[in-house]
Amino acid sequence: MVSVETSLKEAMTSIEGSVGAALVDYTSGMALGTLGGGKDLDLSVAAAGNTDVVRAKLRAMEMLGIEEGIEDVLITLDTQYHLIRLIKGRGGNGLFLYIVLDKSRANLAMARHQLKRIEAGLEL
């Protein structure tokens, strides 16, 4: 088991094309940890905004009667991928890992695989 800080460092170093990463509480919209980002990517603002995305999808699933869990949510921009992975188990309810990738350098399939692996080792 690894800490939030270590998990975010691993995401930034092991996932090709990483620009920023965060662990977010979608019940409050607060980032519990961030790494990377910059003047063009405020991870605290992104955390709050993506909280709305997760909440909206959960509401839509409830209204549709879908009883499955969300594995991840992908938002594809012109130059970036924004990947949201909901944390399952071990006190992770209400949390998600968020990573922004440079689309020209990232391998989306590998990024999803690595984020799943990082989630499995995260200690909350």
Tab-separated table of N, CA and C in Angstrom:
chain	number	residue	atom	x	y	z
A	1	MET	N	0.835	-1.175	0.000
A	1	MET	CA	0.000	0.000	0.000
A	1	MET	C	0.885	1.246	0.000
A	2	VAL	N	0.474	2.233	-0.804
A	2	VAL	CA	1.266	3.450	-0.899
A	2	VAL	C	0.389	4.669	-0.603
A	3	SER	N	1.036	5.755	-0.223
A	3	SER	CA	0.331	6.979	0.159
A	3	SER	C	-0.189	7.716	-1.069
A	4	VAL	N	-1.028	8.710	-0.816
A	4	VAL	CA	-1.575	9.543	-1.886
A	4	VAL	C	-0.443	10.222	-2.642
A	5	GLU	N	0.489	10.824	-1.902
A	5	GLU	CA	1.611	11.539	-2.533
A	5	GLU	C	2.429	10.604	-3.425
A	6	THR	N	2.735	9.428	-2.927
A	6	THR	CA	3.504	8.455	-3.703
A	6	THR	C	2.727	8.003	-4.931
A	7	SER	N	1.424	7.804	-4.785
A	7	SER	CA	0.583	7.384	-5.909
A	7	SER	C	0.553	8.446	-6.997
A	8	LEU	N	0.442	9.714	-6.604
A	8	LEU	CA	0.420	10.793	-7.590
A	8	LEU	C	1.777	10.917	-8.291
A	9	LYS	N	2.857	10.751	-7.529
A	9	LYS	CA	4.198	10.774	-8.144
A	9	LYS	C	4.344	9.635	-9.141
A	10	GLU	N	3.848	8.462	-8.774
A	10	GLU	CA	3.919	7.311	-9.674
A	10	GLU	C	3.118	7.568	-10.945
A	11	ALA	N	1.945	8.171	-10.801
A	11	ALA	CA	1.129	8.489	-11.974
A	11	ALA	C	1.867	9.443	-12.902
A	12	MET	N	2.512	10.437	-12.335
A	12	MET	CA	3.214	11.429	-13.147
A	12	MET	C	4.459	10.863	-13.821
A	13	THR	N	5.111	9.911	-13.167
A	13	THR	CA	6.352	9.382	-13.745
A	13	THR	C	6.143	8.138	-14.594
A	14	SER	N	5.155	7.322	-14.275
A	14	SER	CA	4.997	6.061	-15.003
A	14	SER	C	4.000	6.132	-16.158
A	15	ILE	N	3.189	7.179	-16.195
A	15	ILE	CA	2.211	7.307	-17.270
A	15	ILE	C	2.729	8.342	-18.266
A	16	GLU	N	3.084	7.857	-19.439
A	16	GLU	CA	3.655	8.708	-20.487
A	16	GLU	C	2.684	9.828	-20.854
A	17	GLY	N	3.197	11.041	-20.923
A	17	GLY	CA	2.397	12.188	-21.325
A	17	GLY	C	1.650	12.872	-20.196
A	18	SER	N	1.890	12.460	-18.950
A	18	SER	CA	1.191	13.058	-17.810
A	18	SER	C	1.518	14.538	-17.669
A	19	VAL	N	0.479	15.335	-17.475
A	19	VAL	CA	0.624	16.774	-17.277
A	19	VAL	C	0.284	17.156	-15.840
A	20	GLY	N	-0.694	16.455	-15.259
A	20	GLY	CA	-1.102	16.718	-13.883
A	20	GLY	C	-1.943	15.576	-13.370
A	21	ALA	N	-1.941	15.407	-12.048
A	21	ALA	CA	-2.716	14.330	-11.422
A	21	ALA	C	-3.264	14.820	-10.090
A	22	ALA	N	-4.417	14.257	-9.711
A	22	ALA	CA	-5.034	14.645	-8.441
A	22	ALA	C	-5.845	13.494	-7.881
A	23	LEU	N	-5.984	13.486	-6.565
A	23	LEU	CA	-6.949	12.620	-5.889
A	23	LEU	C	-8.036	13.557	-5.394
A	24	VAL	N	-9.300	13.257	-5.762
A	24	VAL	CA	-10.397	14.190	-5.519
A	24	VAL	C	-11.515	13.514	-4.739
A	25	ASP	N	-12.092	14.264	-3.804
A	25	ASP	CA	-13.274	13.838	-3.065
A	25	ASP	C	-14.480	14.436	-3.783
A	26	TYR	N	-15.273	13.585	-4.454
A	26	TYR	CA	-16.389	14.147	-5.211
A	26	TYR	C	-17.619	14.436	-4.363
A	27	THR	N	-17.573	14.151	-3.076
A	27	THR	CA	-18.671	14.587	-2.215
A	27	THR	C	-18.516	16.069	-1.869
A	28	SER	N	-17.271	16.540	-1.814
A	28	SER	CA	-17.012	17.946	-1.484
A	28	SER	C	-16.444	18.750	-2.652
A	29	GLY	N	-15.855	18.066	-3.640
A	29	GLY	CA	-15.203	18.765	-4.750
A	29	GLY	C	-13.775	19.175	-4.454
A	30	MET	N	-13.263	18.761	-3.305
A	30	MET	CA	-11.911	19.148	-2.890
A	30	MET	C	-10.860	18.174	-3.398
A	31	ALA	N	-9.737	18.723	-3.848
A	31	ALA	CA	-8.579	17.904	-4.195
A	31	ALA	C	-7.851	17.557	-2.905
A	32	LEU	N	-7.659	16.260	-2.654
A	32	LEU	CA	-6.959	15.808	-1.448
A	32	LEU	C	-5.456	15.772	-1.660
A	33	GLY	N	-5.054	15.840	-2.915
A	33	GLY	CA	-3.646	15.881	-3.279
A	33	GLY	C	-3.543	16.192	-4.754
A	34	THR	N	-2.533	16.972	-5.135
A	34	THR	CA	-2.304	17.288	-6.541
A	34	THR	C	-0.811	17.256	-6.837
A	35	LEU	N	-0.504	17.026	-8.102
A	35	LEU	CA	0.881	17.066	-8.556
A	35	LEU	C	0.868	17.463	-10.022
A	36	GLY	N	1.738	18.388	-10.384
A	36	GLY	CA	1.795	18.851	-11.765
A	36	GLY	C	0.845	20.002	-11.979
A	37	GLY	N	0.339	20.097	-13.196
A	37	GLY	CA	-0.529	21.219	-13.542
A	37	GLY	C	0.321	22.403	-13.948
A	38	GLY	N	-0.109	23.585	-13.593
A	38	GLY	CA	0.632	24.796	-13.947
A	38	GLY	C	-0.323	25.939	-14.200
A	39	LYS	N	0.183	27.009	-14.821
A	39	LYS	CA	-0.655	28.195	-15.020
A	39	LYS	C	-1.821	27.923	-15.957
A	40	ASP	N	-1.669	26.976	-16.871
A	40	ASP	CA	-2.749	26.636	-17.800
A	40	ASP	C	-3.612	25.476	-17.315
A	41	LEU	N	-3.247	24.891	-16.186
A	41	LEU	CA	-4.016	23.769	-15.641
A	41	LEU	C	-4.036	23.866	-14.116
A	42	ASP	N	-5.069	24.510	-13.593
A	42	ASP	CA	-5.262	24.630	-12.153
A	42	ASP	C	-5.991	23.373	-11.696
A	43	LEU	N	-5.282	22.463	-11.054
A	43	LEU	CA	-5.852	21.177	-10.675
A	43	LEU	C	-6.957	21.302	-9.623
A	44	SER	N	-6.930	22.323	-8.807
A	44	SER	CA	-8.008	22.518	-7.828
A	44	SER	C	-9.310	22.891	-8.528
A	45	VAL	N	-9.226	23.746	-9.531
A	45	VAL	CA	-10.403	24.113	-10.315
A	45	VAL	C	-10.896	22.901	-11.108
A	46	ALA	N	-9.957	22.165	-11.701
A	46	ALA	CA	-10.317	20.958	-12.469
A	46	ALA	C	-10.977	19.923	-11.565
A	47	ALA	N	-10.488	19.785	-10.343
A	47	ALA	CA	-11.067	18.824	-9.396
A	47	ALA	C	-12.527	19.169	-9.122
A	48	ALA	N	-12.792	20.432	-8.856
A	48	ALA	CA	-14.165	20.860	-8.584
A	48	ALA	C	-15.054	20.652	-9.804
A	49	GLY	N	-14.571	21.003	-10.984
A	49	GLY	CA	-15.346	20.841	-12.205
A	49	GLY	C	-15.632	19.393	-12.539
A	50	ASN	N	-14.653	18.547	-12.358
A	50	ASN	CA	-14.845	17.129	-12.665
A	50	ASN	C	-15.711	16.425	-11.628
A	51	THR	N	-15.813	17.001	-10.445
A	51	THR	CA	-16.760	16.504	-9.453
A	51	THR	C	-18.178	16.588	-10.020
A	52	ASP	N	-18.469	17.695	-10.700
A	52	ASP	CA	-19.788	17.852	-11.326
A	52	ASP	C	-20.019	16.800	-12.403
A	53	VAL	N	-18.971	16.464	-13.153
A	53	VAL	CA	-19.072	15.432	-14.196
A	53	VAL	C	-19.438	14.084	-13.564
A	54	VAL	N	-18.730	13.718	-12.512
A	54	VAL	CA	-18.968	12.435	-11.849
A	54	VAL	C	-20.370	12.401	-11.243
A	55	ARG	N	-20.744	13.458	-10.550
A	55	ARG	CA	-22.084	13.505	-9.939
A	55	ARG	C	-23.181	13.396	-11.000
A	56	ALA	N	-23.009	14.104	-12.125
A	56	ALA	CA	-24.013	14.066	-13.193
A	56	ALA	C	-24.147	12.658	-13.767
A	57	LYS	N	-23.032	11.981	-13.976
A	57	LYS	CA	-23.083	10.626	-14.523
A	57	LYS	C	-23.731	9.669	-13.531
A	58	LEU	N	-23.419	9.795	-12.254
A	58	LEU	CA	-24.043	8.944	-11.241
A	58	LEU	C	-25.550	9.176	-11.173
A	59	ARG	N	-25.979	10.451	-11.273
A	59	ARG	CA	-27.415	10.755	-11.282
A	59	ARG	C	-28.095	10.151	-12.504
A	60	ALA	N	-27.477	10.294	-13.671
A	60	ALA	CA	-28.044	9.746	-14.900
A	60	ALA	C	-28.178	8.231	-14.804
A	61	MET	N	-27.168	7.566	-14.267
A	61	MET	CA	-27.222	6.112	-14.109
A	61	MET	C	-28.349	5.714	-13.164
A	62	GLU	N	-28.511	6.480	-12.090
A	62	GLU	CA	-29.584	6.188	-11.136
A	62	GLU	C	-30.953	6.338	-11.799
A	63	MET	N	-31.137	7.416	-12.566
A	63	MET	CA	-32.425	7.642	-13.240
A	63	MET	C	-32.712	6.559	-14.284
A	64	LEU	N	-31.666	6.015	-14.883
A	64	LEU	CA	-31.824	4.960	-15.884
A	64	LEU	C	-31.932	3.573	-15.261
A	65	GLY	N	-31.711	3.502	-13.961
A	65	GLY	CA	-31.769	2.209	-13.288
A	65	GLY	C	-30.544	1.344	-13.542
A	66	ILE	N	-29.443	1.946	-13.934
A	66	ILE	CA	-28.196	1.214	-14.162
A	66	ILE	C	-27.531	0.980	-12.814
A	67	GLU	N	-27.306	-0.278	-12.472
A	67	GLU	CA	-26.752	-0.611	-11.163
A	67	GLU	C	-25.286	-1.018	-11.222
A	68	GLU	N	-24.632	-0.725	-12.314
A	68	GLU	CA	-23.207	-1.020	-12.439
A	68	GLU	C	-22.396	0.132	-11.865
A	69	GLY	N	-21.119	-0.132	-11.617
A	69	GLY	CA	-20.233	0.918	-11.154
A	69	GLY	C	-19.497	1.551	-12.328
A	70	ILE	N	-19.042	2.778	-12.129
A	70	ILE	CA	-18.238	3.466	-13.141
A	70	ILE	C	-16.784	3.053	-12.938
A	71	GLU	N	-16.148	2.568	-13.982
A	71	GLU	CA	-14.721	2.269	-13.915
A	71	GLU	C	-13.931	3.554	-14.147
A	72	ASP	N	-14.166	4.184	-15.281
A	72	ASP	CA	-13.519	5.465	-15.532
A	72	ASP	C	-14.341	6.285	-16.507
A	73	VAL	N	-14.009	7.572	-16.568
A	73	VAL	CA	-14.638	8.519	-17.468
A	73	VAL	C	-13.514	9.164	-18.266
A	74	LEU	N	-13.690	9.227	-19.581
A	74	LEU	CA	-12.682	9.823	-20.459
A	74	LEU	C	-13.264	11.049	-21.133
A	75	ILE	N	-12.545	12.152	-21.055
A	75	ILE	CA	-12.900	13.362	-21.780
A	75	ILE	C	-11.753	13.633	-22.738
A	76	THR	N	-12.070	13.656	-24.026
A	76	THR	CA	-11.051	13.854	-25.053
A	76	THR	C	-11.154	15.277	-25.585
A	77	LEU	N	-10.084	16.041	-25.431
A	77	LEU	CA	-9.995	17.396	-25.967
A	77	LEU	C	-9.128	17.360	-27.229
A	78	ASP	N	-8.935	18.495	-27.855
A	78	ASP	CA	-8.111	18.541	-29.066
A	78	ASP	C	-6.684	18.070	-28.793
A	79	THR	N	-6.115	18.485	-27.646
A	79	THR	CA	-4.704	18.179	-27.370
A	79	THR	C	-4.485	17.379	-26.095
A	80	GLN	N	-5.557	17.059	-25.373
A	80	GLN	CA	-5.403	16.381	-24.090
A	80	GLN	C	-6.456	15.302	-23.898
A	81	TYR	N	-6.099	14.334	-23.046
A	81	TYR	CA	-7.057	13.386	-22.490
A	81	TYR	C	-7.201	13.740	-21.015
A	82	HIS	N	-8.428	13.723	-20.516
A	82	HIS	CA	-8.687	13.878	-19.090
A	82	HIS	C	-9.337	12.572	-18.648
A	83	LEU	N	-8.667	11.862	-17.763
A	83	LEU	CA	-9.107	10.540	-17.331
A	83	LEU	C	-9.471	10.587	-15.849
A	84	ILE	N	-10.689	10.147	-15.543
A	84	ILE	CA	-11.211	10.120	-14.178
A	84	ILE	C	-11.451	8.655	-13.819
A	85	ARG	N	-10.805	8.178	-12.770
A	85	ARG	CA	-10.974	6.785	-12.335
A	85	ARG	C	-11.533	6.771	-10.916
A	86	LEU	N	-12.758	6.277	-10.774
A	86	LEU	CA	-13.369	6.203	-9.453
A	86	LEU	C	-12.687	5.126	-8.624
A	87	ILE	N	-12.442	5.441	-7.358
A	87	ILE	CA	-11.775	4.531	-6.430
A	87	ILE	C	-12.822	3.579	-5.857
A	88	LYS	N	-12.491	2.312	-5.865
A	88	LYS	CA	-13.400	1.298	-5.325
A	88	LYS	C	-12.774	0.656	-4.093
A	89	GLY	N	-13.606	0.328	-3.106
A	89	GLY	CA	-13.143	-0.437	-1.950
A	89	GLY	C	-12.254	0.326	-0.992
A	90	ARG	N	-11.947	-0.309	0.121
A	90	ARG	CA	-11.031	0.189	1.147
A	90	ARG	C	-11.191	1.669	1.459
A	91	GLY	N	-12.437	2.104	1.706
A	91	GLY	CA	-12.665	3.492	2.093
A	91	GLY	C	-12.560	4.484	0.960
A	92	GLY	N	-12.570	4.025	-0.273
A	92	GLY	CA	-12.429	4.916	-1.414
A	92	GLY	C	-13.725	5.493	-1.928
A	93	ASN	N	-14.847	5.142	-1.283
A	93	ASN	CA	-16.126	5.682	-1.746
A	93	ASN	C	-16.094	7.201	-1.724
A	94	GLY	N	-16.512	7.792	-2.830
A	94	GLY	CA	-16.539	9.243	-2.916
A	94	GLY	C	-15.250	9.851	-3.414
A	95	LEU	N	-14.299	9.027	-3.861
A	95	LEU	CA	-13.013	9.541	-4.342
A	95	LEU	C	-12.762	9.120	-5.779
A	96	PHE	N	-11.997	9.948	-6.494
A	96	PHE	CA	-11.522	9.546	-7.813
A	96	PHE	C	-10.115	10.063	-8.060
A	97	LEU	N	-9.393	9.306	-8.868
A	97	LEU	CA	-8.091	9.732	-9.372
A	97	LEU	C	-8.340	10.451	-10.690
A	98	TYR	N	-7.651	11.545	-10.886
A	98	TYR	CA	-7.818	12.368	-12.087
A	98	TYR	C	-6.443	12.606	-12.685
A	99	ILE	N	-6.314	12.373	-13.981
A	99	ILE	CA	-5.036	12.615	-14.633
A	99	ILE	C	-5.280	13.294	-15.974
A	100	VAL	N	-4.426	14.259	-16.273
A	100	VAL	CA	-4.465	14.964	-17.551
A	100	VAL	C	-3.249	14.519	-18.344
A	101	LEU	N	-3.492	14.125	-19.584
A	101	LEU	CA	-2.437	13.608	-20.452
A	101	LEU	C	-2.304	14.455	-21.711
A	102	ASP	N	-1.074	14.652	-22.143
A	102	ASP	CA	-0.796	15.277	-23.436
A	102	ASP	C	-1.127	14.234	-24.499
A	103	LYS	N	-2.108	14.521	-25.318
A	103	LYS	CA	-2.627	13.556	-26.285
A	103	LYS	C	-1.563	13.087	-27.282
A	104	SER	N	-0.620	13.960	-27.622
A	104	SER	CA	0.397	13.597	-28.613
A	104	SER	C	1.452	12.642	-28.059
A	105	ARG	N	1.570	12.566	-26.720
A	105	ARG	CA	2.593	11.705	-26.109
A	105	ARG	C	2.019	10.524	-25.354
A	106	ALA	N	0.715	10.513	-25.136
A	106	ALA	CA	0.103	9.500	-24.276
A	106	ALA	C	-0.362	8.278	-25.061
A	107	ASN	N	-0.314	7.139	-24.383
A	107	ASN	CA	-0.925	5.903	-24.878
A	107	ASN	C	-2.108	5.665	-23.948
A	108	LEU	N	-3.304	5.915	-24.445
A	108	LEU	CA	-4.491	5.889	-23.606
A	108	LEU	C	-4.720	4.533	-22.953
A	109	ALA	N	-4.546	3.459	-23.706
A	109	ALA	CA	-4.754	2.120	-23.140
A	109	ALA	C	-3.776	1.858	-21.993
A	110	MET	N	-2.528	2.223	-22.184
A	110	MET	CA	-1.534	2.027	-21.121
A	110	MET	C	-1.817	2.938	-19.931
A	111	ALA	N	-2.272	4.154	-20.196
A	111	ALA	CA	-2.592	5.075	-19.105
A	111	ALA	C	-3.726	4.509	-18.252
A	112	ARG	N	-4.755	3.962	-18.882
A	112	ARG	CA	-5.863	3.363	-18.135
A	112	ARG	C	-5.360	2.178	-17.305
A	113	HIS	N	-4.515	1.362	-17.909
A	113	HIS	CA	-3.954	0.192	-17.213
A	113	HIS	C	-3.128	0.640	-16.001
A	114	GLN	N	-2.258	1.616	-16.195
A	114	GLN	CA	-1.403	2.099	-15.108
A	114	GLN	C	-2.232	2.738	-13.991
A	115	LEU	N	-3.250	3.507	-14.352
A	115	LEU	CA	-4.075	4.153	-13.344
A	115	LEU	C	-4.834	3.119	-12.514
A	116	LYS	N	-5.274	2.048	-13.160
A	116	LYS	CA	-5.941	0.959	-12.438
A	116	LYS	C	-4.976	0.312	-11.443
A	117	ARG	N	-3.732	0.113	-11.876
A	117	ARG	CA	-2.710	-0.478	-11.009
A	117	ARG	C	-2.399	0.449	-9.832
A	118	ILE	N	-2.288	1.745	-10.104
A	118	ILE	CA	-2.007	2.725	-9.046
A	118	ILE	C	-3.158	2.756	-8.044
A	119	GLU	N	-4.386	2.721	-8.549
A	119	GLU	CA	-5.565	2.698	-7.661
A	119	GLU	C	-5.517	1.498	-6.725
A	120	ALA	N	-5.157	0.338	-7.254
A	120	ALA	CA	-5.133	-0.893	-6.450
A	120	ALA	C	-4.150	-0.807	-5.290
A	121	GLY	N	-3.078	-0.059	-5.467
A	121	GLY	CA	-2.074	0.050	-4.417
A	121	GLY	C	-2.239	1.244	-3.495
A	122	LEU	N	-3.233	2.068	-3.757
A	122	LEU	CA	-3.422	3.298	-2.983
A	122	LEU	C	-3.925	2.995	-1.579
A	123	GLU	N	-3.280	3.598	-0.609
A	123	GLU	CA	-3.680	3.430	0.798
A	123	GLU	C	-4.443	4.666	1.222
A	124	LEU	N	-5.688	4.463	1.674
A	124	LEU	CA	-6.536	5.594	2.084
A	124	LEU	C	-6.772	5.598	3.578
